[in-house]
Short mmCIF file of N, CA and C in Angstrom, two decimals:
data_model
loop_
_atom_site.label_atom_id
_atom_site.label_comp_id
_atom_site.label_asym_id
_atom_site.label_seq_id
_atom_site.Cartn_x
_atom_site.Cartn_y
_atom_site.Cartn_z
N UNK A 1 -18.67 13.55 3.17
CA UNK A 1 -17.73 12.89 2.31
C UNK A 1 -18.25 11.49 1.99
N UNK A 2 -18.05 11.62 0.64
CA UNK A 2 -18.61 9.61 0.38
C UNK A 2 -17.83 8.81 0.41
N UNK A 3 -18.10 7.74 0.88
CA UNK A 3 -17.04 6.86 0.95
C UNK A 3 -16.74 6.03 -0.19
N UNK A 4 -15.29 5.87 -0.34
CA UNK A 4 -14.63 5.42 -1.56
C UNK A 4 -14.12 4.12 -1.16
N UNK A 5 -14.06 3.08 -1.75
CA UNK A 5 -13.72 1.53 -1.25
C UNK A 5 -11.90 1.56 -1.80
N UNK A 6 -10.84 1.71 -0.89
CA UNK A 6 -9.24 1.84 -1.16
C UNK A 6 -9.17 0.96 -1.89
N UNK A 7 -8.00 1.39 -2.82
CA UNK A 7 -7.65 0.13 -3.87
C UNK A 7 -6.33 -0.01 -3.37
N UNK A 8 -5.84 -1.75 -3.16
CA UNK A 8 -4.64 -2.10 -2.49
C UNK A 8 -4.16 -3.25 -3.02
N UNK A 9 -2.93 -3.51 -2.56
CA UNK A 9 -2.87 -5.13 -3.06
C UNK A 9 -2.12 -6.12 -1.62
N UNK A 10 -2.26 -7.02 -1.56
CA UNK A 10 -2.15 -8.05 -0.44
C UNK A 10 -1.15 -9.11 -0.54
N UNK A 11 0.01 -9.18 0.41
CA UNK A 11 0.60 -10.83 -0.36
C UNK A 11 0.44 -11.48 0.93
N UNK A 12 0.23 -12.18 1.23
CA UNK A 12 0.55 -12.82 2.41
C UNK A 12 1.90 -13.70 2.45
N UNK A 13 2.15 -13.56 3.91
CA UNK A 13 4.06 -13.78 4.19
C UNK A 13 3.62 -16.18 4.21
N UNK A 14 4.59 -16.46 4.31
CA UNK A 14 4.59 -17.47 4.41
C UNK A 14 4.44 -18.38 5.69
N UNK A 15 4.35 -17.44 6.65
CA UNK A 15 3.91 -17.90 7.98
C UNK A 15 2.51 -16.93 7.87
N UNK A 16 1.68 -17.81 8.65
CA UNK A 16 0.60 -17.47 8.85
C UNK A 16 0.81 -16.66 10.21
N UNK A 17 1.33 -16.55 11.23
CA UNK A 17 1.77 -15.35 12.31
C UNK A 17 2.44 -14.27 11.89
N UNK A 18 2.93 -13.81 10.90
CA UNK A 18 4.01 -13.07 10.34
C UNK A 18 3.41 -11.70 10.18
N UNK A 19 4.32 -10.61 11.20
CA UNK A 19 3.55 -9.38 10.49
C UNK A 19 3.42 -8.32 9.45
N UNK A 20 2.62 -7.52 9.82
CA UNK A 20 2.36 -7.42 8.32
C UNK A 20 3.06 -5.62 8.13
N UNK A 21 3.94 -5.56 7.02
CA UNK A 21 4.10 -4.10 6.24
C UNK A 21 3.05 -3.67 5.75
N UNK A 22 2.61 -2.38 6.29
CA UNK A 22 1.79 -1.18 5.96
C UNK A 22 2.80 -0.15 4.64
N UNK A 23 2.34 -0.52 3.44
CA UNK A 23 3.35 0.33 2.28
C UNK A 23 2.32 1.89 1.94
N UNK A 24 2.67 3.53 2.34
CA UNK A 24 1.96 3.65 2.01
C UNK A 24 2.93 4.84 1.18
N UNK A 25 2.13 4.91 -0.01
CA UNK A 25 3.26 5.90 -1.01
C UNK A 25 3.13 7.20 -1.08
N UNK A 26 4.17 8.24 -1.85
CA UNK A 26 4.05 9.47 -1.35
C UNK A 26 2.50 10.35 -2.99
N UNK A 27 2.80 11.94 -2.89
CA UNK A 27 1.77 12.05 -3.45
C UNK A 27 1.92 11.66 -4.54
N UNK A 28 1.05 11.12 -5.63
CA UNK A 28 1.06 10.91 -7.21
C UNK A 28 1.89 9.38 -7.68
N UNK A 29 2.00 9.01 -6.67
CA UNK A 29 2.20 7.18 -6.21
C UNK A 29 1.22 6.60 -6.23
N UNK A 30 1.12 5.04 -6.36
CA UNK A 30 -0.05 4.10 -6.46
C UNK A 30 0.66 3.07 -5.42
N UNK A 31 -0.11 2.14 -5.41
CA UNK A 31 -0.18 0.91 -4.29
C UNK A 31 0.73 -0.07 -5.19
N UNK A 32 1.38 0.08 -6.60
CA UNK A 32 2.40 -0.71 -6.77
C UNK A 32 3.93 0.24 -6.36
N UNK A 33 3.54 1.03 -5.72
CA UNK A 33 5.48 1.52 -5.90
C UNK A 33 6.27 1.16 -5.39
N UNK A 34 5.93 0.72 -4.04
CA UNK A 34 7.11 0.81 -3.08
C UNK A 34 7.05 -1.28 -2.84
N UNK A 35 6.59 -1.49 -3.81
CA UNK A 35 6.24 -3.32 -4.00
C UNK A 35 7.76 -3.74 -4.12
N UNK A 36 8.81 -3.07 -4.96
CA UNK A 36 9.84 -3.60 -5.13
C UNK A 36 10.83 -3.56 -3.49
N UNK A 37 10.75 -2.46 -3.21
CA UNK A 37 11.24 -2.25 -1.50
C UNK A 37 10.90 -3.37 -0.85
N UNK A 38 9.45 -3.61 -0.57
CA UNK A 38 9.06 -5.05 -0.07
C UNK A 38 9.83 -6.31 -0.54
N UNK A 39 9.84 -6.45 -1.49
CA UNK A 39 10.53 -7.73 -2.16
C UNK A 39 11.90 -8.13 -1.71
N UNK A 40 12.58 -6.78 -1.64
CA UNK A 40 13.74 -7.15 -1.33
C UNK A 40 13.97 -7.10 0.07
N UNK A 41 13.31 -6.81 0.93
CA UNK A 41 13.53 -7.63 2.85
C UNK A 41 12.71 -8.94 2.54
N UNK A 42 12.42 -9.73 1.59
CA UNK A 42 12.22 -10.95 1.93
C UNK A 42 10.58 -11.25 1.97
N UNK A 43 10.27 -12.55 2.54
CA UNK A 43 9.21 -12.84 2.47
C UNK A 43 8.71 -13.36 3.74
N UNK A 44 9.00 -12.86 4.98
CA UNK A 44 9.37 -13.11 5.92
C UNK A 44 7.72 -12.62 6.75
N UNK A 45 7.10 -11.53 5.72
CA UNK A 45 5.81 -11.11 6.57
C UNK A 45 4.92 -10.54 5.70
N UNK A 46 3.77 -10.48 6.08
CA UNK A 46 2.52 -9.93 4.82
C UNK A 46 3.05 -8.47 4.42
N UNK A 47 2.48 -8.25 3.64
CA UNK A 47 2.67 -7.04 2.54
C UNK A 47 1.18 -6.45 2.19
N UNK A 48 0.73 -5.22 3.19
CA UNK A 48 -0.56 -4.71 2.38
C UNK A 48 -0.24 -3.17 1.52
N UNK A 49 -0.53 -2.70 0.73
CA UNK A 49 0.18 -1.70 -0.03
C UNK A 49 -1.11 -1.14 -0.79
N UNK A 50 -1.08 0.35 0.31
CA UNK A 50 -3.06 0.50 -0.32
C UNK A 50 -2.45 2.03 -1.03
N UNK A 51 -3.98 2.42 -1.83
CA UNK A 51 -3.64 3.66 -2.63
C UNK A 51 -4.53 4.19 -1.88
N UNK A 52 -4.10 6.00 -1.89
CA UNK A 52 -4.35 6.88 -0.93
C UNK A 52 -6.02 7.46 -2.11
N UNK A 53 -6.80 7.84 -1.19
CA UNK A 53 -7.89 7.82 -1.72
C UNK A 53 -8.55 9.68 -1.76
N UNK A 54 -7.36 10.54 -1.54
CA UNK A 54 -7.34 11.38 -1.90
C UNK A 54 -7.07 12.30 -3.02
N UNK A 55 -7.42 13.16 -3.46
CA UNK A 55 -6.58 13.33 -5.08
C UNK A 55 -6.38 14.64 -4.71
N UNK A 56 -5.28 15.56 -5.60
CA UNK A 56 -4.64 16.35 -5.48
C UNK A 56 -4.06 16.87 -6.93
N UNK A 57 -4.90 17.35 -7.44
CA UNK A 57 -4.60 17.85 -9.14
C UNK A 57 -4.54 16.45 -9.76
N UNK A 58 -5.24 15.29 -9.79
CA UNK A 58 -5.18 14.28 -10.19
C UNK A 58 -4.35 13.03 -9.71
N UNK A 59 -3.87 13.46 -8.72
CA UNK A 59 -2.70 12.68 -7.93
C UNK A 59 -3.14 12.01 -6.83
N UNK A 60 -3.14 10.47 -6.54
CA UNK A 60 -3.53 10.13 -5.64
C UNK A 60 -2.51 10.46 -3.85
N UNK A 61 -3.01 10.34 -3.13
CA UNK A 61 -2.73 11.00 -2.00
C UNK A 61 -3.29 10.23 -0.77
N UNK A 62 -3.18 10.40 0.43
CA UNK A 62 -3.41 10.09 1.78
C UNK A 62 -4.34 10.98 2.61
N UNK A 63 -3.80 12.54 2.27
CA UNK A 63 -4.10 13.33 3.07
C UNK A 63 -4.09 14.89 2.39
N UNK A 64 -5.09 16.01 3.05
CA UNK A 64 -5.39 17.17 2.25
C UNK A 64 -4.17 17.75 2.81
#
Protein backbone atom coordinates (compact mmCIF):
# COMPACT_ATOMS: atom_id res chain seq x y z
CA UNK A 1 0.00 0.00 0.00
CA UNK A 2 1.40 3.57 -0.78
CA UNK A 3 1.31 5.91 1.42
CA UNK A 4 -1.02 8.84 1.09
CA UNK A 5 -0.18 12.15 3.18
CA UNK A 6 -4.11 12.71 5.29
CA UNK A 7 -5.71 15.81 4.50
CA UNK A 8 -6.95 17.58 7.84
CA UNK A 9 -7.47 20.77 9.33
CA UNK A 10 -6.07 22.08 12.83
CA UNK A 11 -7.32 24.91 15.21
CA UNK A 12 -5.57 25.21 18.13
CA UNK A 13 -7.61 25.81 21.58
CA UNK A 14 -6.55 28.92 23.35
CA UNK A 15 -4.60 27.38 26.03
CA UNK A 16 -1.64 25.94 24.99
CA UNK A 17 -2.32 22.65 27.55
CA UNK A 18 -5.79 22.14 26.22
CA UNK A 19 -6.79 18.86 24.78
CA UNK A 20 -7.27 18.05 21.77
CA UNK A 21 -10.75 16.61 19.73
CA UNK A 22 -10.01 13.83 17.34
CA UNK A 23 -13.16 14.69 14.60
CA UNK A 24 -13.36 11.75 12.51
CA UNK A 25 -16.36 11.59 9.90
CA UNK A 26 -18.55 8.90 8.71
CA UNK A 27 -18.31 7.33 5.00
CA UNK A 28 -18.51 10.02 2.07
CA UNK A 29 -17.70 12.90 4.77
CA UNK A 30 -14.65 15.20 4.61
CA UNK A 31 -12.56 16.79 7.45
CA UNK A 32 -14.96 19.89 7.28
CA UNK A 33 -18.19 18.17 8.63
CA UNK A 34 -18.36 17.68 11.92
CA UNK A 35 -16.31 21.46 12.28
CA UNK A 36 -19.66 22.95 13.19
CA UNK A 37 -20.18 20.27 16.27
CA UNK A 38 -16.74 21.51 17.39
CA UNK A 39 -17.64 25.10 17.39
CA UNK A 40 -20.35 24.81 19.37
CA UNK A 41 -18.58 23.09 22.80
CA UNK A 42 -16.46 26.10 22.64
CA UNK A 43 -12.96 26.86 22.32
CA UNK A 44 -11.85 25.40 25.26
CA UNK A 45 -9.36 22.70 23.35
CA UNK A 46 -7.58 21.94 19.96
CA UNK A 47 -9.61 20.66 17.15
CA UNK A 48 -7.80 18.15 14.64
CA UNK A 49 -10.42 16.94 11.97
CA UNK A 50 -8.61 14.61 9.39
CA UNK A 51 -10.11 12.97 6.12
CA UNK A 52 -10.19 9.27 5.98
CA UNK A 53 -7.79 8.18 3.32
CA UNK A 54 -9.72 5.37 2.14
CA UNK A 55 -12.20 5.45 -0.75
CA UNK A 56 -15.18 3.47 -1.24
CA UNK A 57 -17.02 4.03 -4.69
CA UNK A 58 -15.48 7.46 -4.51
CA UNK A 59 -16.23 8.16 -0.94
CA UNK A 60 -13.75 9.02 1.42
CA UNK A 61 -13.56 6.63 4.40
CA UNK A 62 -11.36 5.38 7.43
CA UNK A 63 -11.60 1.87 6.96
CA UNK A 64 -12.28 -1.22 4.30
Amino acid sequence: MDYQPLHYIYRPAEQATSRTLLLLHGTGGDERDLLPIASQLGTGFNVLSVRGNVLENGMPRFFR
